[in-house]
CSV table of C-alpha atoms in Angstrom, one decimal:
chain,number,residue,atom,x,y,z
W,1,UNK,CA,36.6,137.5,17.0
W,2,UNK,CA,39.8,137.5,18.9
W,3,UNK,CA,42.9,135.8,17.4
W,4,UNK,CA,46.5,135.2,19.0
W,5,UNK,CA,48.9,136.8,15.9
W,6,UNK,CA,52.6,136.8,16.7
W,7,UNK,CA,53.8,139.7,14.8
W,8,UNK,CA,52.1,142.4,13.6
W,9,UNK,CA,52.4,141.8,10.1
W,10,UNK,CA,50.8,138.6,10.3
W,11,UNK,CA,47.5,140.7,11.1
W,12,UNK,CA,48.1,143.0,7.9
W,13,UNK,CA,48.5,139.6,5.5
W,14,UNK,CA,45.0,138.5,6.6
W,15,UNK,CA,43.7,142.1,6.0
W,16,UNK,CA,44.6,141.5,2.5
W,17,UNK,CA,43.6,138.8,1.8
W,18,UNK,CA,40.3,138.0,4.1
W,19,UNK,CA,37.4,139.1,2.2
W,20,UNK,CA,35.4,139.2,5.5
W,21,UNK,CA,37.6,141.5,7.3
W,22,UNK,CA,36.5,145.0,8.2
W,23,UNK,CA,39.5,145.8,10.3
W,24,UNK,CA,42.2,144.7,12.7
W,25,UNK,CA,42.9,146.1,16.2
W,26,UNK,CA,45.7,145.2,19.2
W,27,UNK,CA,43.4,144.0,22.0
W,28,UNK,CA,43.9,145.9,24.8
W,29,UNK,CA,40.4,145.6,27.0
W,30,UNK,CA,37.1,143.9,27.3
W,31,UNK,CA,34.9,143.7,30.2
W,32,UNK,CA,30.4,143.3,30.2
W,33,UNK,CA,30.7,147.1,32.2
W,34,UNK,CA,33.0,149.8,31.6
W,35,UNK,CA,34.4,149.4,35.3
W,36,UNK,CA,35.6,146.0,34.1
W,37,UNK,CA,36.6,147.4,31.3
W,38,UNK,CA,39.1,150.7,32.7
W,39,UNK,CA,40.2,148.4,35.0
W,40,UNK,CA,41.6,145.5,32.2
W,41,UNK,CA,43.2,148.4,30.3
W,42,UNK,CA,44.6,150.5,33.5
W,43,UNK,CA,46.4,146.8,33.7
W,44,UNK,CA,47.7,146.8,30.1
W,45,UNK,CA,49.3,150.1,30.1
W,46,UNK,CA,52.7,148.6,28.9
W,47,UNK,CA,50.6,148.0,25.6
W,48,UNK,CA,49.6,151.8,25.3
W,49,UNK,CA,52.7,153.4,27.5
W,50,UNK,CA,54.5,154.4,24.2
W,51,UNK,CA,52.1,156.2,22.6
W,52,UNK,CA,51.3,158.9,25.9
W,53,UNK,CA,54.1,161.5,24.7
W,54,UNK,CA,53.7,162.8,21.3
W,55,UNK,CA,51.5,160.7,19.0
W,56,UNK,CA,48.8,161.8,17.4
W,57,UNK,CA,45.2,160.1,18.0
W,58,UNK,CA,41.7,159.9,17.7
W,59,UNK,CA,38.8,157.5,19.4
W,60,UNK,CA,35.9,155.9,17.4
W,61,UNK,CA,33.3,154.1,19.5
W,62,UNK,CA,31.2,151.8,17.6
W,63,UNK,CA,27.9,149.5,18.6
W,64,UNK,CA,27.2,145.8,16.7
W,65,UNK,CA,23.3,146.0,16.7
W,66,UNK,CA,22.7,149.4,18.4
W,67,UNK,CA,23.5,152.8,17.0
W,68,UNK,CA,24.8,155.3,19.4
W,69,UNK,CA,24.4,159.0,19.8
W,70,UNK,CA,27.1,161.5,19.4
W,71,UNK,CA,26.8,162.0,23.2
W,72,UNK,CA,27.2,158.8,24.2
W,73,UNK,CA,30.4,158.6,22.0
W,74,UNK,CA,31.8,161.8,23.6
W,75,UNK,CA,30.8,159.9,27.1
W,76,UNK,CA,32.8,157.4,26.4
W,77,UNK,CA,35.9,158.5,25.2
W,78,UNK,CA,35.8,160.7,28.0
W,79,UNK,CA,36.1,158.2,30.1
W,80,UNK,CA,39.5,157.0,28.9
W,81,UNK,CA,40.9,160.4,29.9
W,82,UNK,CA,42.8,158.9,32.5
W,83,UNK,CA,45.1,157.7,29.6
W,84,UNK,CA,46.6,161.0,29.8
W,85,UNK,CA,47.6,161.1,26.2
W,86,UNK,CA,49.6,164.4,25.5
W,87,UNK,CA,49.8,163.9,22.0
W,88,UNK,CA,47.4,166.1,19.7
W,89,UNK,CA,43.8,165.4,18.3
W,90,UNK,CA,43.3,164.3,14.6
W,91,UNK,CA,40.7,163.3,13.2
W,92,UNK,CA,42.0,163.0,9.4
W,93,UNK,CA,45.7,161.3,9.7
W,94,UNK,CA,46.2,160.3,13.3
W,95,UNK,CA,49.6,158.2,13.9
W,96,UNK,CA,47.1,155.8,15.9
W,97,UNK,CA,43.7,155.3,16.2
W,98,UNK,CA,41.7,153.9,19.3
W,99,UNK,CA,38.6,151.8,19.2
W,100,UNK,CA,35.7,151.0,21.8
W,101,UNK,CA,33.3,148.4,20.4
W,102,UNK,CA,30.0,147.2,22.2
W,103,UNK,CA,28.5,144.3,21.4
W,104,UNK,CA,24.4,144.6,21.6
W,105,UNK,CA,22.8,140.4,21.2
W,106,UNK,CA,20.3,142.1,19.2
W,107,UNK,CA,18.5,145.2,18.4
W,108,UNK,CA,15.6,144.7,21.2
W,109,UNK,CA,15.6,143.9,25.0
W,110,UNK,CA,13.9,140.7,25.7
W,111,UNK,CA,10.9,142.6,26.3
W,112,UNK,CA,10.6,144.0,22.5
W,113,UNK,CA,11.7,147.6,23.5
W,114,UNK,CA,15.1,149.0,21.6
W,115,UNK,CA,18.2,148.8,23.4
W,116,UNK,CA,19.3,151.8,25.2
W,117,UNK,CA,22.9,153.4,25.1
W,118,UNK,CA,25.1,150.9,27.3
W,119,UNK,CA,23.4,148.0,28.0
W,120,UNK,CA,26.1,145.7,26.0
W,121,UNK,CA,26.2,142.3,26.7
W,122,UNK,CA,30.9,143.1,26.1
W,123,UNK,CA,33.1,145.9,25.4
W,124,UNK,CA,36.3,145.8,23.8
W,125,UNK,CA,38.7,148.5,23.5
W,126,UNK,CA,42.2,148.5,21.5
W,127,UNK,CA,44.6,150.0,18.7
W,128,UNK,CA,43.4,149.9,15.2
W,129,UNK,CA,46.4,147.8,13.1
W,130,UNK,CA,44.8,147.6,9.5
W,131,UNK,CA,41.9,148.2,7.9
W,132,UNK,CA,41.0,145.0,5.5
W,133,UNK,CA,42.1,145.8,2.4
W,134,UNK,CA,40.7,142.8,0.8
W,135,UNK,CA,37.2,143.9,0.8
W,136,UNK,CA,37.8,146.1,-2.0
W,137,UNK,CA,38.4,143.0,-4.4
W,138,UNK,CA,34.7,142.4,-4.3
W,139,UNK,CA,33.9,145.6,-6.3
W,140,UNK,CA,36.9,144.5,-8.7
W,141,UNK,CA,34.8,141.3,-9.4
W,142,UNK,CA,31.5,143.0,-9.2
W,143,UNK,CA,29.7,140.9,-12.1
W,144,UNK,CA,27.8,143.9,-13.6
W,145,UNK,CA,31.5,145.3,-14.3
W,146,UNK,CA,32.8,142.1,-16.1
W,147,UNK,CA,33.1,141.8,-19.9
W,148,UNK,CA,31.2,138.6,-20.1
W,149,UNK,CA,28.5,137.0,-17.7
W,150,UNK,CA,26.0,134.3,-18.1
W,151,UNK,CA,22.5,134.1,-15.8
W,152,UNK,CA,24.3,132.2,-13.4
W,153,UNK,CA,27.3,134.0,-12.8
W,154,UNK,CA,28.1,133.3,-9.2
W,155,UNK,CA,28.3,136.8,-7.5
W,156,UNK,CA,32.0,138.0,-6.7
W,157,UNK,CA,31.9,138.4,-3.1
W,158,UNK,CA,30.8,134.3,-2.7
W,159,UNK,CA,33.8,133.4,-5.5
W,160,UNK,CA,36.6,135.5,-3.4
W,161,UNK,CA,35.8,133.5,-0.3
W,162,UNK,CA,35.3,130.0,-1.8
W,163,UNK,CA,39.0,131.2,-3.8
W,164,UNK,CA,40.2,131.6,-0.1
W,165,UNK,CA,38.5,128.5,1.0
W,166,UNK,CA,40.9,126.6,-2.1
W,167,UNK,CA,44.0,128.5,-0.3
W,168,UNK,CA,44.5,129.5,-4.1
W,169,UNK,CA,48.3,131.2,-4.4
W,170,UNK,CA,50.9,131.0,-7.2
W,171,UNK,CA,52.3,127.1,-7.8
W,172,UNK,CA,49.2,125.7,-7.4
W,173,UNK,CA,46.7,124.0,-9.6
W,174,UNK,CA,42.6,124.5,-9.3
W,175,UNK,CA,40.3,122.6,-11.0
W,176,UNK,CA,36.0,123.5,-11.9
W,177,UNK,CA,34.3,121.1,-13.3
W,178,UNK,CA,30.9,123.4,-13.6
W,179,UNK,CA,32.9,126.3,-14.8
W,180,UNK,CA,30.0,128.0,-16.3
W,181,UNK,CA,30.9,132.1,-17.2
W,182,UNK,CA,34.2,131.3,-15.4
W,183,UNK,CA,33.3,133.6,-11.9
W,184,UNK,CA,35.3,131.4,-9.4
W,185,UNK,CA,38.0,131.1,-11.9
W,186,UNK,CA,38.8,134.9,-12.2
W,187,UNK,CA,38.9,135.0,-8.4
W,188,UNK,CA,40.8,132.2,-8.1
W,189,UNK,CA,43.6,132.9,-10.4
W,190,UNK,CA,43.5,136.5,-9.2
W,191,UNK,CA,45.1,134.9,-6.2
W,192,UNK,CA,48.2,133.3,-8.5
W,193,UNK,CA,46.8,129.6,-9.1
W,194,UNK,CA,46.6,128.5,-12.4
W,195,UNK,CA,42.9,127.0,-13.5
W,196,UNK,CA,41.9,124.2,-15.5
W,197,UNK,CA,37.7,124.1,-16.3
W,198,UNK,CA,35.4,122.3,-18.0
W,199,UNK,CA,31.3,121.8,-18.3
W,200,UNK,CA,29.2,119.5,-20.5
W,201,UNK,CA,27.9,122.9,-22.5
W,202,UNK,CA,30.8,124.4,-24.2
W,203,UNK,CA,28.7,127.2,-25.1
W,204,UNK,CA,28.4,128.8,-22.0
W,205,UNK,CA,32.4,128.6,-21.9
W,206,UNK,CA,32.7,129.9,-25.5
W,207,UNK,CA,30.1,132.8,-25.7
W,208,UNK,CA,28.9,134.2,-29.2
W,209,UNK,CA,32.2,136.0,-29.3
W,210,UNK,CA,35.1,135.3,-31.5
W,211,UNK,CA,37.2,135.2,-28.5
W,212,UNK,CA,36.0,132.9,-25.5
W,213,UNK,CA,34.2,134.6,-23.0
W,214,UNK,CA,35.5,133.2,-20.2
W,215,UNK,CA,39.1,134.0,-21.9
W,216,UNK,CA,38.0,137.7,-22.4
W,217,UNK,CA,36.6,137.9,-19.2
W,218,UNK,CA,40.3,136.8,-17.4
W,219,UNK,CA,41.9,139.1,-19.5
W,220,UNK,CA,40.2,142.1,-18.1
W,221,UNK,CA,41.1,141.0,-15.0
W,222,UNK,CA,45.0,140.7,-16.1
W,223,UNK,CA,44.9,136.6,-15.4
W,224,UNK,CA,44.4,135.5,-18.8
W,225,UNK,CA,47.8,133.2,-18.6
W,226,UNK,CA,46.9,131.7,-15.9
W,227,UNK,CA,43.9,130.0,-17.7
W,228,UNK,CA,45.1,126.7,-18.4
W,229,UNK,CA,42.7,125.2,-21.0
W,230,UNK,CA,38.8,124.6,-21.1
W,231,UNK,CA,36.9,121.4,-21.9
W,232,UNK,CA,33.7,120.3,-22.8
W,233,UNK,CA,32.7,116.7,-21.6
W,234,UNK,CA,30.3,115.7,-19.1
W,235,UNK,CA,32.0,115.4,-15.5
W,236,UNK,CA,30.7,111.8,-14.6
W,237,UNK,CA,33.0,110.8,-17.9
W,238,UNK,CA,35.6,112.8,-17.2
W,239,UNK,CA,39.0,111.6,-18.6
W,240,UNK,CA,41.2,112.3,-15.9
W,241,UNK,CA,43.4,109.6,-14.7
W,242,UNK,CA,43.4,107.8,-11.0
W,243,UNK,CA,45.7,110.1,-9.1
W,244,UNK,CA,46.1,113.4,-7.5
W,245,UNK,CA,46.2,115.6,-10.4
W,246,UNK,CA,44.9,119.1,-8.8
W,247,UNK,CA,45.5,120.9,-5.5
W,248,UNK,CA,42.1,121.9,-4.9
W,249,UNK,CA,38.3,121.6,-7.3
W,250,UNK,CA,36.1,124.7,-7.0
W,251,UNK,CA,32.6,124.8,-8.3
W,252,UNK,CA,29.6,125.2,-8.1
W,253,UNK,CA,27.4,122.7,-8.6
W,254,UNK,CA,24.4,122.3,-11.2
């Protein structure tokens, strides 16, 4: 996916907070050959000038759908020699690093044989910004980890990106109606809303605990205050007045 970002730092917010987010690089090139390719990024050279001196760097080369040899990898970055980069080689903490990523449609050739190194249907080529940070939240909310958990505990990765999806963030008030074990409402007030739930079985809120689960549960994730209440009552006779009341309802439905 390419995006249009005005500052750099605009990339890094999204890298913590995009669940889906591997990394984020400056585009520099693409082309369907390498030709097309060199000859896109001999034409952005103001991008890259800077970095020719004295900064440290390293090239990855990854393929979508294909895995590549170590040869072909050396091949490539070879091929970007005319970059003249006098800065040194590091592998461990480079100042910048340099990506090449081709895009394979699929794993096979129309014909049922296995791609072979460089047939790529697009290649792109730029600066690494951030890695995304975010992706580590789902092992935070891994539901094996969590204090209390019911058989239909939603899973954490789902419940970070239907959080996103409420544009949860501190001021704002969520509301699950089907809170269950309380999954979406960790992630979600992880994020700085406040949540409200409820579900026409108490118990599953409650637990066998002295202590809710669900209470428990937010505590271990440090959002315990930000719990608002739980009810139990049946949703179709809720007793919420006409008006907007919430800034977003997460749930997942029955």
């Amino acid at each position: 996916m390419v995006l249009e970002l005005d500052e750099e730092e605009h990339a890094r917010a999204l890298a913590k907070r995009c669940i889906l987010i591997k990394s984020i690089y400056e585009f520099y090139a693409q082309g369907s050959t390498y030709t097309e390719l060199h000859e896109a990024n001999r034409h952005a050279r103001s991008r890259w000038a800077r970095y020719i001196p004295d900064t440290s760097f390293k090239f990855t080369v990854i393929g979508y759908n294909h895995g590549l040899s170590q040869r072909q990898q050396r091949d490539v970055i070879e091929n970007f020699s005319y970059m003249d980069f006098l800065g040194k080689i590091d592998m461990k903490q480079p100042e910048i690093t340099l990506g090449v990523f081709e895009i394979y449609e699929s794993d096979r050739r129309p014909d049922g044989r296995r791609n072979r190194d460089g047939e790529f249907s697009q290649a792109y080529f730029g600066r690494l910004i951030t890695e995304g940070t975010a992706r580590s939240l789902i092992s935070m909310f891994d539901v094996k980890k969590r204090d209390y958990v019911g058989n239909t505990s939603m899973e954490a990765e789902i419940s970070l990106l239907m959080a996103n999806q409420t544009q949860a963030a501190p001021g704002k008030l969520v509301y699950d109606p089907f809170i269950g074990t309380g999954s979406m409402a960790y992630t979600t007030a992880y994020f700085g809303a406040h949540v409200y739930g409820s579900d026409i079985d108490g118990r599953q809120m409650r637990g066998k605990a002295k202590a809710p689960g669900i209470v428990r549960a937010a505590a271990q994730y440090g959002v315990a205050n930000r719990i608002v209440d739980l009810c139990t009552f049946d949703v179709t006779h809720h007793p919420w007045r006409c008006g907007g009341l919430f800034d977003a309802i997460i749930t997942d439905p029955p």
